[in-house]
Amino acid sequence: MLQRDYTTSQLDVLEAEAVHIMREVAAEFERPCLLFSGGKDSIVMLRIAEKAFWPAPIPFPLMHVDTGHNFAEVIEFRDRRATELGARLVVAGVQDSIDAGRVVEETGRRASRNRLQTTTLLDAIEENEYDAVFGGARRDEEKARAKERVFSFRDDFGQWDPKNQRPELWNLYNAKIRKGEHIRVFPLSNWTELDIWDYIRREEIEIPSIYFAHTRKVFERDGMLLADSEFIIRDEDEPLLDMTVRYRTVGDVTCTGAVQSSAATVEAIIEEIAVTRITERGATRADDRASEASMEDRKREGYF
């Protein structure tokens, strides 16, 4: 007798949940968009969106909040992938916010545009009248993320109040908002970094080369390896080193650190992550080496 295996893998369950969330948003909201930076989490979200609406095209635009201080490999991948899918890519530039006087650029040795993204994001949401914004945040990134719901309500100032969140019963989501308010939607809430990489392996998803081990000029600052860049002021006591590194996450080049690694394949990355005890943001994001309270304050202001 033919034996059939009806078991469902963890990745199948996570994927099905994410597909359901995306379809729910497409049905309930008028103008959703998907934040797509070219990073691994947003790449997985993009694959989920492809599956959720196939064979139809993805029914909402992609948006990237661009600091202007990005890794070239990631921007090239972002533009190429959007073109391949025939998706509309909206680029909201921090430089435009600076030019318009909406934000003031930081100066000095630790200057970064990363925090300035909040204003640019909120302005883009208001200008395009987006009522739902897909983000790739996962609850294992840091404690403030873990307090958010899948549907994270934001008021008409783009602010998040952890004490005023809506209950989520099973897979029932409250999508009711007034004009000017919006929902941040996190389909990958129940995924871990390891799940992301397992899914990339299973689906054979292309990712930017920066995620794999390569030789790069870096320097050490505060225990992190930062890339040599025209956007970073390097002191005399911070010599450049040629090292074999890779990036666990990608973002603004001024605050995203590399890790020493020889992992040049997805399988090797999975083995490496399986034994690490430091979160990717704790290891590679200078701006996220802050207290839980500090991160909550940033999210209250409208941060991703």
PDB file of C-alpha atoms in Angstrom:
ATOM      1  CA  MET A   1       0.000   0.000   0.000  1.00  0.00           C
ATOM      2  CA  LEU A   2       1.297   3.464  -0.910  1.00  0.00           C
ATOM      3  CA  GLN A   3       2.412   5.367   2.183  1.00  0.00           C
ATOM      4  CA  ARG A   4       1.931   9.133   2.237  1.00  0.00           C
ATOM      5  CA  ASP A   5       3.663  11.522   4.583  1.00  0.00           C
ATOM      6  CA  TYR A   6       1.253  14.204   5.777  1.00  0.00           C
ATOM      7  CA  THR A   7       3.578  15.770   8.326  1.00  0.00           C
ATOM      8  CA  THR A   8       4.181  19.502   8.084  1.00  0.00           C
ATOM      9  CA  SER A   9       7.606  20.971   8.678  1.00  0.00           C
ATOM     10  CA  GLN A  10       8.273  24.013  10.820  1.00  0.00           C
ATOM     11  CA  LEU A  11       9.127  26.036   7.719  1.00  0.00           C
ATOM     12  CA  ASP A  12       5.837  24.993   6.093  1.00  0.00           C
ATOM     13  CA  VAL A  13       3.926  26.264   9.126  1.00  0.00           C
ATOM     14  CA  LEU A  14       5.827  29.562   9.218  1.00  0.00           C
ATOM     15  CA  GLU A  15       5.397  30.068   5.489  1.00  0.00           C
ATOM     16  CA  ALA A  16       1.661  29.320   5.629  1.00  0.00           C
ATOM     17  CA  GLU A  17       1.211  31.797   8.476  1.00  0.00           C
ATOM     18  CA  ALA A  18       3.099  34.515   6.585  1.00  0.00           C
ATOM     19  CA  VAL A  19       1.108  33.860   3.382  1.00  0.00           C
ATOM     20  CA  HIS A  20      -2.131  34.130   5.364  1.00  0.00           C
ATOM     21  CA  ILE A  21      -1.025  37.438   6.891  1.00  0.00           C
ATOM     22  CA  MET A  22      -0.122  38.912   3.509  1.00  0.00           C
ATOM     23  CA  ARG A  23      -3.407  37.855   1.941  1.00  0.00           C
ATOM     24  CA  GLU A  24      -5.298  39.261   4.921  1.00  0.00           C
ATOM     25  CA  VAL A  25      -3.586  42.625   4.477  1.00  0.00           C
ATOM     26  CA  ALA A  26      -4.265  42.668   0.729  1.00  0.00           C
ATOM     27  CA  ALA A  27      -7.943  42.000   1.427  1.00  0.00           C
ATOM     28  CA  GLU A  28      -8.416  44.421   4.346  1.00  0.00           C
ATOM     29  CA  PHE A  29      -6.325  47.460   3.396  1.00  0.00           C
ATOM     30  CA  GLU A  30      -6.500  49.851   0.465  1.00  0.00           C
ATOM     31  CA  ARG A  31      -2.849  50.921   0.061  1.00  0.00           C
ATOM     32  CA  PRO A  32      -0.318  48.509   1.593  1.00  0.00           C
ATOM     33  CA  CYS A  33       3.387  48.477   0.755  1.00  0.00           C
ATOM     34  CA  LEU A  34       6.319  46.202   1.543  1.00  0.00           C
ATOM     35  CA  LEU A  35       9.573  47.544   2.967  1.00  0.00           C
ATOM     36  CA  PHE A  36      12.346  46.091   0.810  1.00  0.00           C
ATOM     37  CA  SER A  37      15.967  46.962   1.510  1.00  0.00           C
ATOM     38  CA  GLY A  38      17.687  44.059  -0.220  1.00  0.00           C
ATOM     39  CA  GLY A  39      18.456  42.489   3.173  1.00  0.00           C
ATOM     40  CA  LYS A  40      17.776  38.821   3.894  1.00  0.00           C
ATOM     41  CA  ASP A  41      14.570  39.330   5.910  1.00  0.00           C
ATOM     42  CA  SER A  42      12.975  41.541   3.280  1.00  0.00           C
ATOM     43  CA  ILE A  43      14.129  39.108   0.580  1.00  0.00           C
ATOM     44  CA  VAL A  44      12.280  36.298   2.377  1.00  0.00           C
ATOM     45  CA  MET A  45       9.221  38.552   2.723  1.00  0.00           C
ATOM     46  CA  LEU A  46       9.377  39.171  -1.004  1.00  0.00           C
ATOM     47  CA  ARG A  47       9.417  35.431  -1.709  1.00  0.00           C
ATOM     48  CA  ILE A  48       6.413  34.994   0.602  1.00  0.00           C
ATOM     49  CA  ALA A  49       4.594  37.732  -1.329  1.00  0.00           C
ATOM     50  CA  GLU A  50       5.397  36.002  -4.624  1.00  0.00           C
ATOM     51  CA  LYS A  51       3.892  32.758  -3.330  1.00  0.00           C
ATOM     52  CA  ALA A  52       0.890  34.441  -1.727  1.00  0.00           C
ATOM     53  CA  PHE A  53      -0.345  35.989  -4.972  1.00  0.00           C
ATOM     54  CA  TRP A  54       1.130  33.790  -7.716  1.00  0.00           C
ATOM     55  CA  PRO A  55       0.477  33.755 -10.677  1.00  0.00           C
ATOM     56  CA  ALA A  56      -0.727  37.354 -10.295  1.00  0.00           C
ATOM     57  CA  PRO A  57       1.919  40.042  -9.715  1.00  0.00           C
ATOM     58  CA  ILE A  58       2.557  41.312  -6.195  1.00  0.00           C
ATOM     59  CA  PRO A  59      -0.378  43.703  -5.634  1.00  0.00           C
ATOM     60  CA  PHE A  60       1.499  46.399  -3.733  1.00  0.00           C
ATOM     61  CA  PRO A  61       4.668  48.453  -4.219  1.00  0.00           C
ATOM     62  CA  LEU A  62       8.034  47.911  -2.580  1.00  0.00           C
ATOM     63  CA  MET A  63       9.556  50.755  -0.586  1.00  0.00           C
ATOM     64  CA  HIS A  64      13.099  51.331   0.615  1.00  0.00           C
ATOM     65  CA  VAL A  65      14.051  54.061   3.062  1.00  0.00           C
ATOM     66  CA  ASP A  66      17.471  54.883   1.651  1.00  0.00           C
ATOM     67  CA  THR A  67      20.020  56.583   3.897  1.00  0.00           C
ATOM     68  CA  GLY A  68      22.346  57.143   0.946  1.00  0.00           C
ATOM     69  CA  HIS A  69      25.062  55.414   2.982  1.00  0.00           C
ATOM     70  CA  ASN A  70      24.443  51.850   1.885  1.00  0.00           C
ATOM     71  CA  PHE A  71      26.536  48.916   0.732  1.00  0.00           C
ATOM     72  CA  ALA A  72      26.760  49.000  -3.069  1.00  0.00           C
ATOM     73  CA  GLU A  73      26.198  45.237  -3.367  1.00  0.00           C
ATOM     74  CA  VAL A  74      22.852  45.514  -1.587  1.00  0.00           C
ATOM     75  CA  ILE A  75      21.547  48.449  -3.632  1.00  0.00           C
ATOM     76  CA  GLU A  76      22.462  46.673  -6.868  1.00  0.00           C
ATOM     77  CA  PHE A  77      20.593  43.587  -5.692  1.00  0.00           C
ATOM     78  CA  ARG A  78      17.567  45.669  -4.588  1.00  0.00           C
ATOM     79  CA  ASP A  79      17.167  47.362  -7.964  1.00  0.00           C
ATOM     80  CA  ARG A  80      17.767  44.207  -9.985  1.00  0.00           C
ATOM     81  CA  ARG A  81      15.330  42.093  -7.973  1.00  0.00           C
ATOM     82  CA  ALA A  82      12.548  44.669  -8.223  1.00  0.00           C
ATOM     83  CA  THR A  83      13.077  44.859 -11.986  1.00  0.00           C
ATOM     84  CA  GLU A  84      13.009  41.066 -12.346  1.00  0.00           C
ATOM     85  CA  LEU A  85       9.661  40.902 -10.567  1.00  0.00           C
ATOM     86  CA  GLY A  86       8.200  43.869 -12.416  1.00  0.00           C
ATOM     87  CA  ALA A  87       7.438  45.456  -9.040  1.00  0.00           C
ATOM     88  CA  ARG A  88       7.180  49.195  -8.459  1.00  0.00           C
ATOM     89  CA  LEU A  89      10.020  50.337  -6.223  1.00  0.00           C
ATOM     90  CA  VAL A  90       9.541  53.528  -4.209  1.00  0.00           C
ATOM     91  CA  VAL A  91      12.806  54.932  -2.829  1.00  0.00           C
ATOM     92  CA  ALA A  92      12.396  57.396   0.037  1.00  0.00           C
ATOM     93  CA  GLY A  93      15.708  59.194   0.497  1.00  0.00           C
ATOM     94  CA  VAL A  94      17.057  60.531   3.762  1.00  0.00           C
ATOM     95  CA  GLN A  95      19.050  63.018   1.681  1.00  0.00           C
ATOM     96  CA  ASP A  96      15.755  64.488   0.450  1.00  0.00           C
ATOM     97  CA  SER A  97      14.648  64.919   4.080  1.00  0.00           C
ATOM     98  CA  ILE A  98      17.918  66.696   4.860  1.00  0.00           C
ATOM     99  CA  ASP A  99      17.610  68.955   1.815  1.00  0.00           C
ATOM    100  CA  ALA A 100      14.038  69.842   2.771  1.00  0.00           C
ATOM    101  CA  GLY A 101      15.085  70.744   6.323  1.00  0.00           C
ATOM    102  CA  ARG A 102      13.002  67.963   7.829  1.00  0.00           C
ATOM    103  CA  VAL A 103      16.018  66.505   9.642  1.00  0.00           C
ATOM    104  CA  VAL A 104      19.511  67.701  10.516  1.00  0.00           C
ATOM    105  CA  GLU A 105      22.449  65.534   9.543  1.00  0.00           C
ATOM    106  CA  GLU A 106      24.669  64.395  12.376  1.00  0.00           C
ATOM    107  CA  THR A 107      28.323  65.352  12.377  1.00  0.00           C
ATOM    108  CA  GLY A 108      31.424  63.990  14.053  1.00  0.00           C
ATOM    109  CA  ARG A 109      33.168  60.681  14.452  1.00  0.00           C
ATOM    110  CA  ARG A 110      30.019  58.664  15.194  1.00  0.00           C
ATOM    111  CA  ALA A 111      27.700  60.445  12.783  1.00  0.00           C
ATOM    112  CA  SER A 112      25.055  58.215  11.218  1.00  0.00           C
ATOM    113  CA  ARG A 113      21.912  58.686   9.176  1.00  0.00           C
ATOM    114  CA  ASN A 114      20.293  55.588  10.607  1.00  0.00           C
ATOM    115  CA  ARG A 115      18.114  57.354  13.149  1.00  0.00           C
ATOM    116  CA  LEU A 116      17.082  59.973  10.571  1.00  0.00           C
ATOM    117  CA  GLN A 117      15.233  57.255   8.656  1.00  0.00           C
ATOM    118  CA  THR A 118      12.234  57.564  10.962  1.00  0.00           C
ATOM    119  CA  THR A 119      11.204  60.968   9.634  1.00  0.00           C
ATOM    120  CA  THR A 120      11.769  59.887   6.035  1.00  0.00           C
ATOM    121  CA  LEU A 121       9.674  56.760   6.556  1.00  0.00           C
ATOM    122  CA  LEU A 122       6.772  58.610   8.182  1.00  0.00           C
ATOM    123  CA  ASP A 123       6.800  61.289   5.478  1.00  0.00           C
ATOM    124  CA  ALA A 124       6.734  58.622   2.746  1.00  0.00           C
ATOM    125  CA  ILE A 125       3.848  56.801   4.425  1.00  0.00           C
ATOM    126  CA  GLU A 126       1.868  60.048   4.645  1.00  0.00           C
ATOM    127  CA  GLU A 127       2.722  61.196   1.120  1.00  0.00           C
ATOM    128  CA  ASN A 128       1.747  57.880  -0.470  1.00  0.00           C
ATOM    129  CA  GLU A 129      -1.180  57.347   1.916  1.00  0.00           C
ATOM    130  CA  TYR A 130      -0.050  53.849   2.850  1.00  0.00           C
ATOM    131  CA  ASP A 131      -2.369  52.304   5.426  1.00  0.00           C
ATOM    132  CA  ALA A 132      -0.349  49.107   5.992  1.00  0.00           C
ATOM    133  CA  VAL A 133       3.417  48.668   5.847  1.00  0.00           C
ATOM    134  CA  PHE A 134       5.029  45.219   5.814  1.00  0.00           C
ATOM    135  CA  GLY A 135       8.254  45.031   7.824  1.00  0.00           C
ATOM    136  CA  GLY A 136      10.692  42.161   8.238  1.00  0.00           C
ATOM    137  CA  ALA A 137      11.157  42.448  12.007  1.00  0.00           C
ATOM    138  CA  ARG A 138      11.470  39.225  14.002  1.00  0.00           C
ATOM    139  CA  ARG A 139      10.860  38.808  17.703  1.00  0.00           C
ATOM    140  CA  ASP A 140      14.283  37.272  18.331  1.00  0.00           C
ATOM    141  CA  GLU A 141      16.108  40.457  17.295  1.00  0.00           C
ATOM    142  CA  GLU A 142      15.776  42.354  20.563  1.00  0.00           C
ATOM    143  CA  LYS A 143      13.338  42.686  23.476  1.00  0.00           C
ATOM    144  CA  ALA A 144      11.418  45.728  22.206  1.00  0.00           C
ATOM    145  CA  ARG A 145      10.557  43.826  19.023  1.00  0.00           C
ATOM    146  CA  ALA A 146       9.188  40.950  21.080  1.00  0.00           C
ATOM    147  CA  LYS A 147       6.522  43.211  22.596  1.00  0.00           C
ATOM    148  CA  GLU A 148       4.877  43.985  19.273  1.00  0.00           C
ATOM    149  CA  ARG A 149       1.912  42.230  17.709  1.00  0.00           C
ATOM    150  CA  VAL A 150       1.830  40.951  14.131  1.00  0.00           C
ATOM    151  CA  PHE A 151      -0.493  43.891  13.347  1.00  0.00           C
ATOM    152  CA  SER A 152       1.225  46.778  15.141  1.00  0.00           C
ATOM    153  CA  PHE A 153      -1.048  49.813  15.336  1.00  0.00           C
ATOM    154  CA  ARG A 154       0.455  53.278  14.756  1.00  0.00           C
ATOM    155  CA  ASP A 155      -1.439  56.489  15.456  1.00  0.00           C
ATOM    156  CA  ASP A 156      -1.690  59.480  13.127  1.00  0.00           C
ATOM    157  CA  PHE A 157       1.767  60.606  14.304  1.00  0.00           C
ATOM    158  CA  GLY A 158       3.242  57.221  13.400  1.00  0.00           C
ATOM    159  CA  GLN A 159       3.784  56.409  17.080  1.00  0.00           C
ATOM    160  CA  TRP A 160       3.578  53.004  18.746  1.00  0.00           C
ATOM    161  CA  ASP A 161       2.191  52.585  22.248  1.00  0.00           C
ATOM    162  CA  PRO A 162       2.972  49.154  23.740  1.00  0.00           C
ATOM    163  CA  LYS A 163       0.205  49.616  26.330  1.00  0.00           C
ATOM    164  CA  ASN A 164      -2.420  50.289  23.680  1.00  0.00           C
ATOM    165  CA  GLN A 165      -2.043  47.233  21.496  1.00  0.00           C
ATOM    166  CA  ARG A 166      -4.909  45.250  20.123  1.00  0.00           C
ATOM    167  CA  PRO A 167      -5.403  41.613  21.122  1.00  0.00           C
ATOM    168  CA  GLU A 168      -4.651  38.985  18.498  1.00  0.00           C
ATOM    169  CA  LEU A 169      -6.733  35.870  18.981  1.00  0.00           C
ATOM    170  CA  TRP A 170      -5.394  32.920  17.025  1.00  0.00           C
ATOM    171  CA  ASN A 171      -5.085  34.242  13.454  1.00  0.00           C
ATOM    172  CA  LEU A 172      -7.694  36.992  13.749  1.00  0.00           C
ATOM    173  CA  TYR A 173      -6.280  40.474  13.164  1.00  0.00           C
ATOM    174  CA  ASN A 174      -7.939  43.846  13.770  1.00  0.00           C
ATOM    175  CA  ALA A 175      -7.407  45.967  10.668  1.00  0.00           C
ATOM    176  CA  LYS A 176      -9.753  48.826  11.510  1.00  0.00           C
ATOM    177  CA  ILE A 177      -8.067  52.240  11.444  1.00  0.00           C
ATOM    178  CA  ARG A 178      -9.015  55.863  10.912  1.00  0.00           C
ATOM    179  CA  LYS A 179      -7.619  58.020   8.131  1.00  0.00           C
ATOM    180  CA  GLY A 180      -4.047  59.019   8.959  1.00  0.00           C
ATOM    181  CA  GLU A 181      -3.390  55.955  11.106  1.00  0.00           C
ATOM    182  CA  HIS A 182      -1.638  52.875   9.778  1.00  0.00           C
ATOM    183  CA  ILE A 183      -0.594  49.357  10.685  1.00  0.00           C
ATOM    184  CA  ARG A 184       2.934  47.964  10.641  1.00  0.00           C
ATOM    185  CA  VAL A 185       2.627  44.307   9.688  1.00  0.00           C
ATOM    186  CA  PHE A 186       5.276  41.745  10.620  1.00  0.00           C
ATOM    187  CA  PRO A 187       4.711  38.427   8.785  1.00  0.00           C
ATOM    188  CA  LEU A 188       8.034  37.055  10.069  1.00  0.00           C
ATOM    189  CA  SER A 189       7.265  37.665  13.739  1.00  0.00           C
ATOM    190  CA  ASN A 190       7.544  33.989  14.671  1.00  0.00           C
ATOM    191  CA  TRP A 191      10.678  33.329  12.604  1.00  0.00           C
ATOM    192  CA  THR A 192      14.224  33.208  13.945  1.00  0.00           C
ATOM    193  CA  GLU A 193      17.452  34.071  12.167  1.00  0.00           C
ATOM    194  CA  LEU A 194      18.051  30.344  11.729  1.00  0.00           C
ATOM    195  CA  ASP A 195      14.574  29.900  10.216  1.00  0.00           C
ATOM    196  CA  ILE A 196      15.358  32.640   7.701  1.00  0.00           C
ATOM    197  CA  TRP A 197      18.519  30.885   6.568  1.00  0.00           C
ATOM    198  CA  ASP A 198      16.842  27.463   6.482  1.00  0.00           C
ATOM    199  CA  TYR A 199      14.150  28.970   4.246  1.00  0.00           C
ATOM    200  CA  ILE A 200      16.731  30.608   1.989  1.00  0.00           C
ATOM    201  CA  ARG A 201      18.391  27.200   1.619  1.00  0.00           C
ATOM    202  CA  ARG A 202      15.137  25.354   0.956  1.00  0.00           C
ATOM    203  CA  GLU A 203      13.860  27.884  -1.565  1.00  0.00           C
ATOM    204  CA  GLU A 204      17.298  28.414  -3.135  1.00  0.00           C
ATOM    205  CA  ILE A 205      16.839  32.182  -2.846  1.00  0.00           C
ATOM    206  CA  GLU A 206      19.523  34.473  -4.204  1.00  0.00           C
ATOM    207  CA  ILE A 207      20.965  36.925  -1.679  1.00  0.00           C
ATOM    208  CA  PRO A 208      23.578  39.700  -1.914  1.00  0.00           C
ATOM    209  CA  SER A 209      27.195  38.537  -1.884  1.00  0.00           C
ATOM    210  CA  ILE A 210      27.891  40.627   1.221  1.00  0.00           C
ATOM    211  CA  TYR A 211      26.278  37.889   3.356  1.00  0.00           C
ATOM    212  CA  PHE A 212      29.021  35.419   2.406  1.00  0.00           C
ATOM    213  CA  ALA A 213      32.637  35.438   3.584  1.00  0.00           C
ATOM    214  CA  HIS A 214      34.847  37.786   1.564  1.00  0.00           C
ATOM    215  CA  THR A 215      37.967  39.858   2.058  1.00  0.00           C
ATOM    216  CA  ARG A 216      37.246  43.486   2.953  1.00  0.00           C
ATOM    217  CA  LYS A 217      39.112  46.416   4.434  1.00  0.00           C
ATOM    218  CA  VAL A 218      37.733  46.990   7.918  1.00  0.00           C
ATOM    219  CA  PHE A 219      38.737  48.659  11.159  1.00  0.00           C
ATOM    220  CA  GLU A 220      37.813  47.959  14.762  1.00  0.00           C
ATOM    221  CA  ARG A 221      35.705  50.346  16.806  1.00  0.00           C
ATOM    222  CA  ASP A 222      34.050  49.510  20.124  1.00  0.00           C
ATOM    223  CA  GLY A 223      34.541  45.807  19.509  1.00  0.00           C
ATOM    224  CA  MET A 224      32.929  45.929  16.062  1.00  0.00           C
ATOM    225  CA  LEU A 225      34.426  45.644  12.578  1.00  0.00           C
ATOM    226  CA  LEU A 226      33.281  48.558  10.423  1.00  0.00           C
ATOM    227  CA  ALA A 227      33.922  48.820   6.696  1.00  0.00           C
ATOM    228  CA  ASP A 228      36.304  51.358   5.239  1.00  0.00           C
ATOM    229  CA  SER A 229      33.953  53.934   3.750  1.00  0.00           C
ATOM    230  CA  GLU A 230      33.873  57.549   2.651  1.00  0.00           C
ATOM    231  CA  PHE A 231      30.916  57.986   5.003  1.00  0.00           C
ATOM    232  CA  ILE A 232      32.850  57.093   8.184  1.00  0.00           C
ATOM    233  CA  ILE A 233      35.413  59.293   9.915  1.00  0.00           C
ATOM    234  CA  ARG A 234      38.236  56.986  10.959  1.00  0.00           C
ATOM    235  CA  ASP A 235      40.728  58.042  13.668  1.00  0.00           C
ATOM    236  CA  GLU A 236      44.475  57.558  13.495  1.00  0.00           C
ATOM    237  CA  ASP A 237      44.297  54.835  16.127  1.00  0.00           C
ATOM    238  CA  GLU A 238      41.886  52.817  13.959  1.00  0.00           C
ATOM    239  CA  PRO A 239      44.125  51.196  11.327  1.00  0.00           C
ATOM    240  CA  LEU A 240      42.673  49.422   8.325  1.00  0.00           C
ATOM    241  CA  LEU A 241      42.893  45.631   8.267  1.00  0.00           C
ATOM    242  CA  ASP A 242      42.349  43.164   5.435  1.00  0.00           C
ATOM    243  CA  MET A 243      40.084  40.534   6.967  1.00  0.00           C
ATOM    244  CA  THR A 244      37.804  37.717   5.863  1.00  0.00           C
ATOM    245  CA  VAL A 245      34.379  38.783   7.051  1.00  0.00           C
ATOM    246  CA  ARG A 246      30.708  38.539   6.273  1.00  0.00           C
ATOM    247  CA  TYR A 247      27.606  40.477   7.332  1.00  0.00           C
ATOM    248  CA  ARG A 248      24.805  38.925   9.371  1.00  0.00           C
ATOM    249  CA  THR A 249      22.571  41.924   8.678  1.00  0.00           C
ATOM    250  CA  VAL A 250      22.822  44.883   6.337  1.00  0.00           C
ATOM    251  CA  GLY A 251      21.900  48.515   6.837  1.00  0.00           C
ATOM    252  CA  ASP A 252      23.567  51.893   6.996  1.00  0.00           C
ATOM    253  CA  VAL A 253      27.293  51.343   6.439  1.00  0.00           C
ATOM    254  CA  THR A 254      28.154  53.736   9.298  1.00  0.00           C
ATOM    255  CA  CYS A 255      26.664  51.525  12.000  1.00  0.00           C
ATOM    256  CA  THR A 256      26.587  47.994  10.563  1.00  0.00           C
ATOM    257  CA  GLY A 257      29.477  45.791  11.583  1.00  0.00           C
ATOM    258  CA  ALA A 258      30.917  42.687   9.999  1.00  0.00           C
ATOM    259  CA  VAL A 259      31.855  39.454  11.748  1.00  0.00           C
ATOM    260  CA  GLN A 260      34.934  37.369  11.126  1.00  0.00           C
ATOM    261  CA  SER A 261      33.814  34.296   9.245  1.00  0.00           C
ATOM    262  CA  SER A 262      34.850  31.742   6.664  1.00  0.00           C
ATOM    263  CA  ALA A 263      31.246  30.803   5.841  1.00  0.00           C
ATOM    264  CA  ALA A 264      31.036  31.070   2.058  1.00  0.00           C
ATOM    265  CA  THR A 265      27.879  29.002   1.519  1.00  0.00           C
ATOM    266  CA  VAL A 266      24.370  28.992   2.948  1.00  0.00           C
ATOM    267  CA  GLU A 267      25.051  25.618   4.593  1.00  0.00           C
ATOM    268  CA  ALA A 268      28.158  26.994   6.322  1.00  0.00           C
ATOM    269  CA  ILE A 269      26.237  30.061   7.520  1.00  0.00           C
ATOM    270  CA  ILE A 270      23.546  27.836   9.023  1.00  0.00           C
ATOM    271  CA  GLU A 271      26.181  25.816  10.884  1.00  0.00           C
ATOM    272  CA  GLU A 272      27.746  29.036  12.156  1.00  0.00           C
ATOM    273  CA  ILE A 273      24.469  30.548  13.371  1.00  0.00           C
ATOM    274  CA  ALA A 274      23.361  27.312  15.037  1.00  0.00           C
ATOM    275  CA  VAL A 275      26.140  27.593  17.616  1.00  0.00           C
ATOM    276  CA  THR A 276      26.223  31.360  18.177  1.00  0.00           C
ATOM    277  CA  ARG A 277      24.738  32.871  21.318  1.00  0.00           C
ATOM    278  CA  ILE A 278      24.783  36.525  20.243  1.00  0.00           C
ATOM    279  CA  THR A 279      21.884  38.004  18.275  1.00  0.00           C
ATOM    280  CA  GLU A 280      22.693  39.445  14.879  1.00  0.00           C
ATOM    281  CA  ARG A 281      21.854  42.984  15.973  1.00  0.00           C
ATOM    282  CA  GLY A 282      23.817  42.706  19.173  1.00  0.00           C
ATOM    283  CA  ALA A 283      26.828  41.546  17.195  1.00  0.00           C
ATOM    284  CA  THR A 284      26.650  43.839  14.185  1.00  0.00           C
ATOM    285  CA  ARG A 285      24.513  46.930  14.769  1.00  0.00           C
ATOM    286  CA  ALA A 286      26.130  49.744  16.730  1.00  0.00           C
ATOM    287  CA  ASP A 287      22.874  51.708  16.929  1.00  0.00           C
ATOM    288  CA  ASP A 288      21.080  48.741  18.506  1.00  0.00           C
ATOM    289  CA  ARG A 289      23.568  48.295  21.333  1.00  0.00           C
ATOM    290  CA  ALA A 290      21.163  50.168  23.518  1.00  0.00           C
ATOM    291  CA  SER A 291      18.887  49.358  26.401  1.00  0.00           C
ATOM    292  CA  GLU A 292      15.446  47.901  25.907  1.00  0.00           C
ATOM    293  CA  ALA A 293      13.940  51.180  27.127  1.00  0.00           C
ATOM    294  CA  SER A 294      15.948  53.137  24.566  1.00  0.00           C
ATOM    295  CA  MET A 295      14.712  50.935  21.727  1.00  0.00           C
ATOM    296  CA  GLU A 296      11.122  51.297  22.925  1.00  0.00           C
ATOM    297  CA  ASP A 297      11.522  55.084  22.858  1.00  0.00           C
ATOM    298  CA  ARG A 298      12.730  54.893  19.268  1.00  0.00           C
ATOM    299  CA  LYS A 299       9.775  52.759  18.263  1.00  0.00           C
ATOM    300  CA  ARG A 300       7.365  55.146  19.973  1.00  0.00           C
ATOM    301  CA  GLU A 301       8.770  57.859  17.705  1.00  0.00           C
ATOM    302  CA  GLY A 302       7.896  55.812  14.627  1.00  0.00           C
ATOM    303  CA  TYR A 303      11.072  53.760  14.213  1.00  0.00           C
ATOM    304  CA  PHE A 304      10.809  50.590  12.099  1.00  0.00           C
TER     305      PHE A 304
END
